[in-house]
mmCIF file of N, CA and C in Angstrom:
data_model
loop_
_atom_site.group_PDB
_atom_site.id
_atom_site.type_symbol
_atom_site.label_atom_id
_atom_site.label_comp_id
_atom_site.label_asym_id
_atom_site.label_seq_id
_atom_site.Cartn_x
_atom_site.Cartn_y
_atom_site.Cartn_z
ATOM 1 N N UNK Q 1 75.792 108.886 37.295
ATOM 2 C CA UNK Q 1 76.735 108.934 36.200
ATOM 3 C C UNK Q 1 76.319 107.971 35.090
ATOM 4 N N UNK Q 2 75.804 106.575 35.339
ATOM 5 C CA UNK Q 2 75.625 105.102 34.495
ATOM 6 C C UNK Q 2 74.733 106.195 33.919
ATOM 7 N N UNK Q 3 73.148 106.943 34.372
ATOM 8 C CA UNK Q 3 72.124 107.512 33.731
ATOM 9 C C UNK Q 3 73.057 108.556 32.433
ATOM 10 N N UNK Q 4 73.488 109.515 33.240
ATOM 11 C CA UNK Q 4 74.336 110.303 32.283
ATOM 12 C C UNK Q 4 74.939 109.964 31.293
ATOM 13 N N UNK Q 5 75.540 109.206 30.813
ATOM 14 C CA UNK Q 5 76.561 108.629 29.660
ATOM 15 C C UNK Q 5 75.350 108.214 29.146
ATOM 16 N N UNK Q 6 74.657 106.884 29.502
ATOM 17 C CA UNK Q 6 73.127 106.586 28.454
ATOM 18 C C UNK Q 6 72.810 107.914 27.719
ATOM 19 N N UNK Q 7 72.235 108.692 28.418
ATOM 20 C CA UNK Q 7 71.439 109.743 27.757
ATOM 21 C C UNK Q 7 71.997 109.947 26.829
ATOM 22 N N UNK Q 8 73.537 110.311 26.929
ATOM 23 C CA UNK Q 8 74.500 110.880 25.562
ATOM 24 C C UNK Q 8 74.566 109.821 24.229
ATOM 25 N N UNK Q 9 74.431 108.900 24.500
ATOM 26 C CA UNK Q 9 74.736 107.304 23.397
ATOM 27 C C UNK Q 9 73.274 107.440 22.307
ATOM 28 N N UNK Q 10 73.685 107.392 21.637
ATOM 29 C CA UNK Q 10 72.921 106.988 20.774
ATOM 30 C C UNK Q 10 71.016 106.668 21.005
ATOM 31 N N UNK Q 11 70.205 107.075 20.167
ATOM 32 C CA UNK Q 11 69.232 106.884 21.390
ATOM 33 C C UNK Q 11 68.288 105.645 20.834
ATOM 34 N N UNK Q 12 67.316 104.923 21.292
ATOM 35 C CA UNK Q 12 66.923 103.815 21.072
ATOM 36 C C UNK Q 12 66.673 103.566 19.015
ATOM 37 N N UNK Q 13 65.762 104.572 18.552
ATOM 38 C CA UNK Q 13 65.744 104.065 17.197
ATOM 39 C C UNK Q 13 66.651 105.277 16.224
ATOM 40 N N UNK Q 14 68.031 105.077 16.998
ATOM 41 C CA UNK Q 14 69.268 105.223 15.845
ATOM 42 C C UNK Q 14 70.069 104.146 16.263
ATOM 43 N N UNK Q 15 69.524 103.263 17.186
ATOM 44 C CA UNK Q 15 70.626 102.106 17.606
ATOM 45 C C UNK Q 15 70.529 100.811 16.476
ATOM 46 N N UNK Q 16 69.278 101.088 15.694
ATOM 47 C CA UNK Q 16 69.194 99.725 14.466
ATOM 48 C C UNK Q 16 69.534 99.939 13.745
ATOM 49 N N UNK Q 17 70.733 101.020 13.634
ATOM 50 C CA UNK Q 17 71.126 100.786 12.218
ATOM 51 C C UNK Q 17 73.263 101.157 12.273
ATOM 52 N N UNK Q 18 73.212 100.819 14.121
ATOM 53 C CA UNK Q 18 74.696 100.458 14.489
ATOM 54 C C UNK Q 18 74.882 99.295 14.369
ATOM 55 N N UNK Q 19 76.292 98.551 13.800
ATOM 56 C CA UNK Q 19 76.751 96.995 14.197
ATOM 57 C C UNK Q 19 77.426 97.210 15.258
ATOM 58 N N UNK Q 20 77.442 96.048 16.267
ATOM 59 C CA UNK Q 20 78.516 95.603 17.498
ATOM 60 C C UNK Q 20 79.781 95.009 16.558
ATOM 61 N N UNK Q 21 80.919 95.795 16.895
ATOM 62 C CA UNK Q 21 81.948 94.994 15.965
ATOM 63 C C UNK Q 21 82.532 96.139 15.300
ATOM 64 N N UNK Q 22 81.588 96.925 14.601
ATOM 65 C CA UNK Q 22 82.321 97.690 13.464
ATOM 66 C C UNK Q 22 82.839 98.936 14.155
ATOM 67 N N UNK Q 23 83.478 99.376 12.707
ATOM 68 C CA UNK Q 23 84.119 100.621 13.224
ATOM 69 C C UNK Q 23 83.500 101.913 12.493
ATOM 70 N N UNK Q 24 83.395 102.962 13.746
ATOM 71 C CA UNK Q 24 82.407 104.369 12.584
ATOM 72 C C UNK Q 24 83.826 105.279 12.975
ATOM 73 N N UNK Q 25 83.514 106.273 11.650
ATOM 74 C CA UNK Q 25 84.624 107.652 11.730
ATOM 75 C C UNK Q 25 83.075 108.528 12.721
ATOM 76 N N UNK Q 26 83.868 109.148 13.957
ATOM 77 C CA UNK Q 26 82.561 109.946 14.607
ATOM 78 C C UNK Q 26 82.994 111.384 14.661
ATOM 79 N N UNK Q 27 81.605 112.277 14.927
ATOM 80 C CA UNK Q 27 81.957 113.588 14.854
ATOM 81 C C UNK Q 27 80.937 114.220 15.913
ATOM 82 N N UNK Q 28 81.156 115.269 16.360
ATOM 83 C CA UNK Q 28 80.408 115.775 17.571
ATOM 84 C C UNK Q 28 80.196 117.071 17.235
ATOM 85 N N UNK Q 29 79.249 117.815 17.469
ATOM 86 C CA UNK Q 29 78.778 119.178 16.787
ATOM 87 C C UNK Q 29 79.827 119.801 15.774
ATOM 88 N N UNK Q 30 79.541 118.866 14.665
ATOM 89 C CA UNK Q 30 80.342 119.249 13.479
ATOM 90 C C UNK Q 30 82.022 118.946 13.485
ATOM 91 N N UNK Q 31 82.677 118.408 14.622
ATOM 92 C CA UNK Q 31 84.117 118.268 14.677
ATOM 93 C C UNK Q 31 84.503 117.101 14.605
ATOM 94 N N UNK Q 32 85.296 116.158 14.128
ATOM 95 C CA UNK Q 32 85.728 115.108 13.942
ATOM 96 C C UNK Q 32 86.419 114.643 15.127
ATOM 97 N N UNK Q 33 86.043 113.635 15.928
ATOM 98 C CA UNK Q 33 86.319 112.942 17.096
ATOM 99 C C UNK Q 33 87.461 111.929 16.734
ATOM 100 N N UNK Q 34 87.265 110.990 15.676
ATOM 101 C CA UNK Q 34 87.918 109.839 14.884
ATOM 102 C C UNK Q 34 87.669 108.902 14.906
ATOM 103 N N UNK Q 35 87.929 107.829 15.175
ATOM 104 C CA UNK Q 35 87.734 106.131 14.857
ATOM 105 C C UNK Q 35 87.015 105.829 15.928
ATOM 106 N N UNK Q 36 85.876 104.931 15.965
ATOM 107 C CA UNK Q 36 86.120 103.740 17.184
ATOM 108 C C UNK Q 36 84.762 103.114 16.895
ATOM 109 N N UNK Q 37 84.638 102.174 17.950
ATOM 110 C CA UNK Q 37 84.246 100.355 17.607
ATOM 111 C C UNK Q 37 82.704 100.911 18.352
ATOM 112 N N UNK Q 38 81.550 100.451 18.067
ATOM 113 C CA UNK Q 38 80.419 100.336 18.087
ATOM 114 C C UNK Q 38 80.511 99.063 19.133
ATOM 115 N N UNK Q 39 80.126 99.158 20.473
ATOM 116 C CA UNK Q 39 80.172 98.420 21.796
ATOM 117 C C UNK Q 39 78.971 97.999 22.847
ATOM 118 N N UNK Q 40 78.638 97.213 22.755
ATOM 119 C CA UNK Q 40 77.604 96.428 23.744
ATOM 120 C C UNK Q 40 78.745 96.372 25.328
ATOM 121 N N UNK Q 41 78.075 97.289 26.055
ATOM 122 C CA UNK Q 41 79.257 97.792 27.400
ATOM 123 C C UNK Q 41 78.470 97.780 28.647
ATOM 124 N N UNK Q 42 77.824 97.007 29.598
ATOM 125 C CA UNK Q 42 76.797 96.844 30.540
ATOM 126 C C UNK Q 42 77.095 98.197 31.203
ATOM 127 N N UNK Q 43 77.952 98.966 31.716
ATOM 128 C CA UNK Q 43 79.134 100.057 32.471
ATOM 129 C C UNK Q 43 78.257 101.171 31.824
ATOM 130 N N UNK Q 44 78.671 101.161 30.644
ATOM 131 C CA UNK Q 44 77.973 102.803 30.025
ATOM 132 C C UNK Q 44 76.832 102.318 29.259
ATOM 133 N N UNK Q 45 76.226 101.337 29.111
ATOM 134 C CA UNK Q 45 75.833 101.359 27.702
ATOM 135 C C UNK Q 45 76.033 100.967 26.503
ATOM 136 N N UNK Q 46 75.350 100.436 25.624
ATOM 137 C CA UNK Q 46 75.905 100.635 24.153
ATOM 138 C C UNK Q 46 76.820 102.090 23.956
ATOM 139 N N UNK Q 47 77.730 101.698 23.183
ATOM 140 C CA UNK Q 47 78.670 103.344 22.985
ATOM 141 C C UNK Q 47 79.446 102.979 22.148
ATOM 142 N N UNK Q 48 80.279 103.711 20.988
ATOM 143 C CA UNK Q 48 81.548 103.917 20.663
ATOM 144 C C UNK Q 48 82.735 103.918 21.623
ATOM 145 N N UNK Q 49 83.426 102.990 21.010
ATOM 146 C CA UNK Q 49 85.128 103.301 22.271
ATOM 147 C C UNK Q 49 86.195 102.574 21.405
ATOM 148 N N UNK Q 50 86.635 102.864 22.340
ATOM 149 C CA UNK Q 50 88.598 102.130 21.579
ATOM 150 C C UNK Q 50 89.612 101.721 22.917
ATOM 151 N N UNK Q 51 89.956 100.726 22.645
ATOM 152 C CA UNK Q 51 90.942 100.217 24.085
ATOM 153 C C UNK Q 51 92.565 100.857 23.479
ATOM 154 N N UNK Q 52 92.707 101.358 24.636
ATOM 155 C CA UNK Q 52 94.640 101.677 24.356
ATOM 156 C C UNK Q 52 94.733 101.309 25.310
ATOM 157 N N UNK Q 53 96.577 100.584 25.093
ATOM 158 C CA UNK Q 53 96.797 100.495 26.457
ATOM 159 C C UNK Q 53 98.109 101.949 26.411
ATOM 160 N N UNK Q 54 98.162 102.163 28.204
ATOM 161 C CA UNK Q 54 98.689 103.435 28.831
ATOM 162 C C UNK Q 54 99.715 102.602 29.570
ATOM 163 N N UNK Q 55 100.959 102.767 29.188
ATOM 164 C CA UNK Q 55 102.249 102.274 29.883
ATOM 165 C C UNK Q 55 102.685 102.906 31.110
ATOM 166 N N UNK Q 56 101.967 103.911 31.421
ATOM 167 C CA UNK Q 56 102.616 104.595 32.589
ATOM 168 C C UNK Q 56 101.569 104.232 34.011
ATOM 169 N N UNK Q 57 100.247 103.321 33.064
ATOM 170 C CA UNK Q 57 99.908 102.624 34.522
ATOM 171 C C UNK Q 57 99.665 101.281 34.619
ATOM 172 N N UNK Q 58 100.371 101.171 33.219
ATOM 173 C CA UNK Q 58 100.673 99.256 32.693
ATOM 174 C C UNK Q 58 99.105 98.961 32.918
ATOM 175 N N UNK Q 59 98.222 99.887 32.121
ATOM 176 C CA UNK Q 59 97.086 98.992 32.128
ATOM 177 C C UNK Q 59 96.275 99.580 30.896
ATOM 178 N N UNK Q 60 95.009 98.524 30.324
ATOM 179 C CA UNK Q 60 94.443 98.644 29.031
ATOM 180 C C UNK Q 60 93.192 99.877 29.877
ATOM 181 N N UNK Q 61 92.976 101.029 29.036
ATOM 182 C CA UNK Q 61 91.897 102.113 29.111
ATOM 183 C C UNK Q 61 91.014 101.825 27.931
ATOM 184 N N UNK Q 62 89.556 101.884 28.419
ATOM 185 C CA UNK Q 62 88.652 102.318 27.454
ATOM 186 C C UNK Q 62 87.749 103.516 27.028
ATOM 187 N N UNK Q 63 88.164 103.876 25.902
ATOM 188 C CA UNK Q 63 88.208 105.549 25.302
ATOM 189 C C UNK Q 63 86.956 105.514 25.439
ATOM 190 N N UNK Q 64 85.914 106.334 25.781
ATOM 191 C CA UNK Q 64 84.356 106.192 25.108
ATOM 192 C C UNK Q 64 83.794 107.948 24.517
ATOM 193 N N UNK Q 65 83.693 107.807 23.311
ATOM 194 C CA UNK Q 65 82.865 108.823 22.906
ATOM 195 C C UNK Q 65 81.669 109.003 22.317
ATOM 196 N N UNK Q 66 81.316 109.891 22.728
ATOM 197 C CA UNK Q 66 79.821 110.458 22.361
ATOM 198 C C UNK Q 66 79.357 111.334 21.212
ATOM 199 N N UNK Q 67 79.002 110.699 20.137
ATOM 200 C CA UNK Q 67 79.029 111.350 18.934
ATOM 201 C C UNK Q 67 77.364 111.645 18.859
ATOM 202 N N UNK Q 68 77.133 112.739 17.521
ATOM 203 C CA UNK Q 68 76.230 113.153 17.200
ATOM 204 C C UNK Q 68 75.941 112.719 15.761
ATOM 205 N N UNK Q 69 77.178 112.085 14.935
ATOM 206 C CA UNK Q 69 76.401 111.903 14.101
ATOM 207 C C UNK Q 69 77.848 111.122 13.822
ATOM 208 N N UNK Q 70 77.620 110.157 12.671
ATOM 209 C CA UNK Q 70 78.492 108.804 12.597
ATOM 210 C C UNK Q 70 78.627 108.409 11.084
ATOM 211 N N UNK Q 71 79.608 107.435 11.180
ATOM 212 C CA UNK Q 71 79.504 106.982 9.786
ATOM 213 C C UNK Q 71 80.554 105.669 9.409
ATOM 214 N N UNK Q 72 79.724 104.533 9.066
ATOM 215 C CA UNK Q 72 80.232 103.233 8.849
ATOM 216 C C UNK Q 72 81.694 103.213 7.934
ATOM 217 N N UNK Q 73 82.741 102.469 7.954
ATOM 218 C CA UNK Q 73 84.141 102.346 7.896
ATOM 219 C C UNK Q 73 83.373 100.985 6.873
ATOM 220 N N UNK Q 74 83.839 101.641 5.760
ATOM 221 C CA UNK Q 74 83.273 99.644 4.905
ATOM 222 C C UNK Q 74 85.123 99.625 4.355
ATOM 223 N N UNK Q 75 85.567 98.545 4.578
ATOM 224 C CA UNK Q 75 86.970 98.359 3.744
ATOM 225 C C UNK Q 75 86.373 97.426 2.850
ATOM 226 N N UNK Q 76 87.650 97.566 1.447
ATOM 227 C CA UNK Q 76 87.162 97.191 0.257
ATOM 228 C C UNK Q 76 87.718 95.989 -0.234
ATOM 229 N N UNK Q 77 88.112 94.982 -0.379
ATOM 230 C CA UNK Q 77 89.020 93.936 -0.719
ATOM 231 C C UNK Q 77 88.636 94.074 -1.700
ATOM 232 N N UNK Q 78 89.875 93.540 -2.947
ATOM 233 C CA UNK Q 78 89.910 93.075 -4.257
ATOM 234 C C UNK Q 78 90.294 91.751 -4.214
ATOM 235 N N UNK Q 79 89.549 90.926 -4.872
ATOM 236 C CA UNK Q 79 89.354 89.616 -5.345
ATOM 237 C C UNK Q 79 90.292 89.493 -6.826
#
């Protein structure tokens, strides 16, 4: 399974031009997936994910998706 999820992530030279930290809008054969955080994750891999927590088992889940193609979230402050 650990092999499986790698394969899907991102592959070595599209990984230099992800940040750990940020957030991409992702999309998967053309469909919009939505938000999530660019992750250094020993478990799967580097990957996209998002933590929710799920009240019905009082515990924090981590979302992980597998996109095909991505795109950096820049917010804009005014000074």
């Amino acid at each position: 399974m650990d092999k499986f999820l790698k394969s899907l992530n991102p592959k070595d030279d599209e990984k230099h031009i992800l940040i750990y930290g940020k957030e991409y809008k992702l999309w998967r054969d053309g469909e919009y997936l939505g938000t999530a955080i660019w992750t250094k994750d020993d478990n799967v891999g580097d990957s996209f994910q998002n933590k929710r927590y799920d009240s019905k088992i009082d515990r924090y889940i981590n979302d992980v998706y597998v996109a095909d193609s991505w795109e950096l979230i820049i917010n804009k402050t005014r000074l």
